[in-house]
CSV table of C-alpha atoms and ligand atoms in Angstrom, one decimal:
chain,number,residue,atom,x,y,z
A,1,MET,CA,11.4,-7.6,-13.3
A,2,LYS,CA,8.7,-10.2,-12.7
A,3,VAL,CA,5.4,-8.7,-11.6
A,4,LYS,CA,3.1,-11.4,-10.4
A,5,HIS,CA,-0.2,-9.7,-9.7
A,6,ILE,CA,-1.8,-6.8,-7.9
A,7,ASP,CA,-1.0,-7.4,-4.3
A,8,HIS,CA,-3.3,-4.9,-2.8
A,9,ILE,CA,-5.0,-1.5,-3.3
A,10,GLY,CA,-4.5,0.9,-0.4
A,11,ILE,CA,-7.5,3.2,0.4
A,12,ALA,CA,-7.1,6.2,2.6
A,13,VAL,CA,-10.0,6.6,5.0
A,14,LYS,CA,-10.7,9.0,7.9
A,15,GLU,CA,-12.4,6.5,10.1
A,16,MET,CA,-11.8,2.8,9.6
A,17,ALA,CA,-14.7,1.8,11.8
A,18,GLN,CA,-17.1,3.5,9.5
A,19,ALA,CA,-15.3,2.7,6.2
A,20,LYS,CA,-15.0,-1.0,6.8
A,21,ARG,CA,-18.8,-1.4,6.9
A,22,PHE,CA,-19.1,-1.1,3.1
A,23,TYR,CA,-16.6,-3.9,2.6
A,24,GLU,CA,-18.0,-6.2,5.2
A,25,GLU,CA,-21.7,-5.6,5.1
A,26,ILE,CA,-22.3,-4.6,1.4
A,27,LEU,CA,-19.6,-6.4,-0.4
A,28,GLY,CA,-19.5,-9.3,2.1
A,29,LEU,CA,-15.7,-9.4,2.3
A,30,LYS,CA,-14.0,-10.8,5.4
A,31,LEU,CA,-11.8,-8.6,7.5
A,32,THR,CA,-8.8,-10.8,8.4
A,33,GLY,CA,-6.9,-8.5,10.6
A,34,VAL,CA,-5.9,-5.0,11.6
A,35,GLU,CA,-2.3,-4.0,12.1
A,36,GLU,CA,-0.5,-0.8,13.1
A,37,VAL,CA,2.6,0.1,11.1
A,38,VAL,CA,4.2,2.5,13.5
A,39,GLU,CA,6.9,3.7,11.0
A,40,GLN,CA,4.2,4.7,8.5
A,41,LYS,CA,1.9,6.2,11.2
A,42,VAL,CA,-1.0,4.1,9.9
A,43,LYS,CA,-3.4,1.4,10.9
A,44,VAL,CA,-4.3,-1.1,8.2
A,45,ALA,CA,-7.3,-3.3,7.8
A,46,PHE,CA,-7.0,-6.3,5.4
A,47,PHE,CA,-9.8,-7.6,3.2
A,48,PRO,CA,-8.4,-10.4,1.0
A,49,ILE,CA,-10.1,-11.1,-2.3
A,50,THR,CA,-8.6,-13.7,-4.6
A,51,ASP,CA,-4.8,-13.3,-4.7
A,52,SER,CA,-5.2,-9.6,-3.8
A,53,GLU,CA,-6.4,-7.4,-1.0
A,54,ILE,CA,-8.2,-4.2,-0.2
A,55,GLU,CA,-6.3,-2.4,2.5
A,56,LEU,CA,-8.0,0.4,4.4
A,57,LEU,CA,-5.5,2.9,5.7
A,58,GLU,CA,-6.3,5.1,8.7
A,59,SER,CA,-3.7,7.6,9.9
A,60,THR,CA,-2.6,7.3,13.5
A,61,GLN,CA,-0.9,10.8,13.5
A,62,PRO,CA,-1.8,14.1,11.9
A,63,ASP,CA,1.6,14.3,10.2
A,64,GLY,CA,1.4,10.8,8.7
A,65,PRO,CA,1.5,10.2,5.0
A,66,VAL,CA,-2.2,9.0,4.9
A,67,SER,CA,-3.3,12.1,6.8
A,68,LYS,CA,-1.4,14.3,4.4
A,69,PHE,CA,-2.9,12.5,1.5
A,70,ILE,CA,-6.5,13.0,2.8
A,71,GLU,CA,-5.7,16.7,3.4
A,72,ALA,CA,-4.5,17.2,-0.1
A,73,LYS,CA,-6.9,14.9,-2.1
A,74,GLY,CA,-9.6,13.7,0.2
A,75,GLU,CA,-10.4,10.1,1.0
A,76,GLY,CA,-9.8,7.5,-1.8
A,77,ILE,CA,-7.3,5.2,-3.5
A,78,GLN,CA,-3.9,6.1,-2.1
A,79,HIS,CA,-1.7,3.5,-3.7
A,80,ILE,CA,-1.6,0.4,-5.8
A,81,ALA,CA,0.8,-2.4,-4.9
A,82,PHE,CA,2.2,-4.9,-7.3
A,83,ARG,CA,3.7,-8.2,-6.1
A,84,VAL,CA,7.1,-8.9,-7.4
A,85,GLU,CA,9.2,-12.0,-7.2
A,86,ASN,CA,12.4,-10.3,-6.0
A,87,LEU,CA,12.1,-6.7,-4.7
A,88,GLU,CA,15.9,-6.1,-4.4
A,89,GLU,CA,16.3,-7.1,-8.0
A,90,ALA,CA,13.3,-5.0,-9.1
A,91,LEU,CA,14.8,-1.9,-7.4
A,92,GLN,CA,18.2,-2.4,-9.0
A,93,GLU,CA,16.5,-2.7,-12.4
A,94,LEU,CA,14.4,0.5,-11.9
A,95,LYS,CA,17.5,2.4,-10.7
A,96,ALA,CA,19.4,1.2,-13.8
A,97,LYS,CA,16.6,2.5,-16.0
A,98,GLY,CA,16.6,5.9,-14.2
A,99,VAL,CA,13.2,5.5,-12.6
A,100,ARG,CA,12.9,7.8,-9.5
A,101,LEU,CA,12.2,5.9,-6.3
A,102,ILE,CA,10.9,7.0,-3.0
A,103,ASP,CA,12.6,4.0,-1.4
A,104,GLU,CA,15.9,2.9,-2.8
A,105,ARG,CA,15.9,-0.1,-0.5
A,106,PRO,CA,13.1,-2.4,0.7
A,107,ARG,CA,11.5,-1.6,4.0
A,108,LYS,CA,9.0,-3.3,6.2
A,109,GLY,CA,5.3,-3.0,5.3
A,110,ALA,CA,2.1,-4.4,6.8
A,111,GLY,CA,1.6,-8.1,6.9
A,112,GLY,CA,5.4,-8.8,7.0
A,113,ALA,CA,5.9,-7.7,3.4
A,114,LYS,CA,9.0,-6.1,2.0
A,115,ILE,CA,7.9,-2.9,0.2
A,116,ALA,CA,9.2,0.0,-1.7
A,117,PHE,CA,7.5,3.0,-3.4
A,118,ILE,CA,8.1,4.4,-6.8
A,119,HIS,CA,8.0,8.2,-7.2
A,120,PRO,CA,4.5,9.2,-8.5
A,121,LYS,CA,6.1,11.6,-11.0
A,122,GLU,CA,7.1,8.4,-12.9
A,123,THR,CA,3.6,6.9,-12.9
A,124,ASN,CA,1.2,9.7,-14.0
A,125,GLY,CA,0.4,10.5,-10.4
A,126,VAL,CA,-0.3,7.0,-9.1
A,127,LEU,CA,1.7,6.0,-6.0
A,128,VAL,CA,3.0,2.6,-6.9
A,129,GLU,CA,4.3,0.2,-4.3
A,130,LEU,CA,6.3,-2.9,-5.1
A,131,CYS,CA,5.9,-5.7,-2.6
A,132,GLU,CA,7.5,-9.1,-1.9
A,133,ARG,CA,6.1,-11.7,0.4
A,134,ASP,CA,7.4,-15.1,1.4
B,201,LIG,ZN1,0.6,-0.9,0.5
């Protein structure tokens, strides 16, 4: 599998309007967009930095994964995403190696990316996302 770089870091926040102030006003990053991913019950704000991104994640539903994460662990880093060249191939390789996956097949993520999550039991508790973009 070819991992190119860290694509983004997903940070779970209760209130995006409040949370984004730190990134905009203190770090001086530029917010390039906000997108709702209905399937994931989440609203995502993008702050690109070099070839990576900070993504603030605010739940749109009390039963969404981000909401559940905050309930269990509080606000904070929810996942790390690695950019791969070919997600289908990467998933085949992981399956062949017996790595447990949350997503056996790519699905649609924010920003038009193809994404899949690896089970955190495989990664010392870190939710790892693999992501492919055109
Ligand atoms: Zn992500």
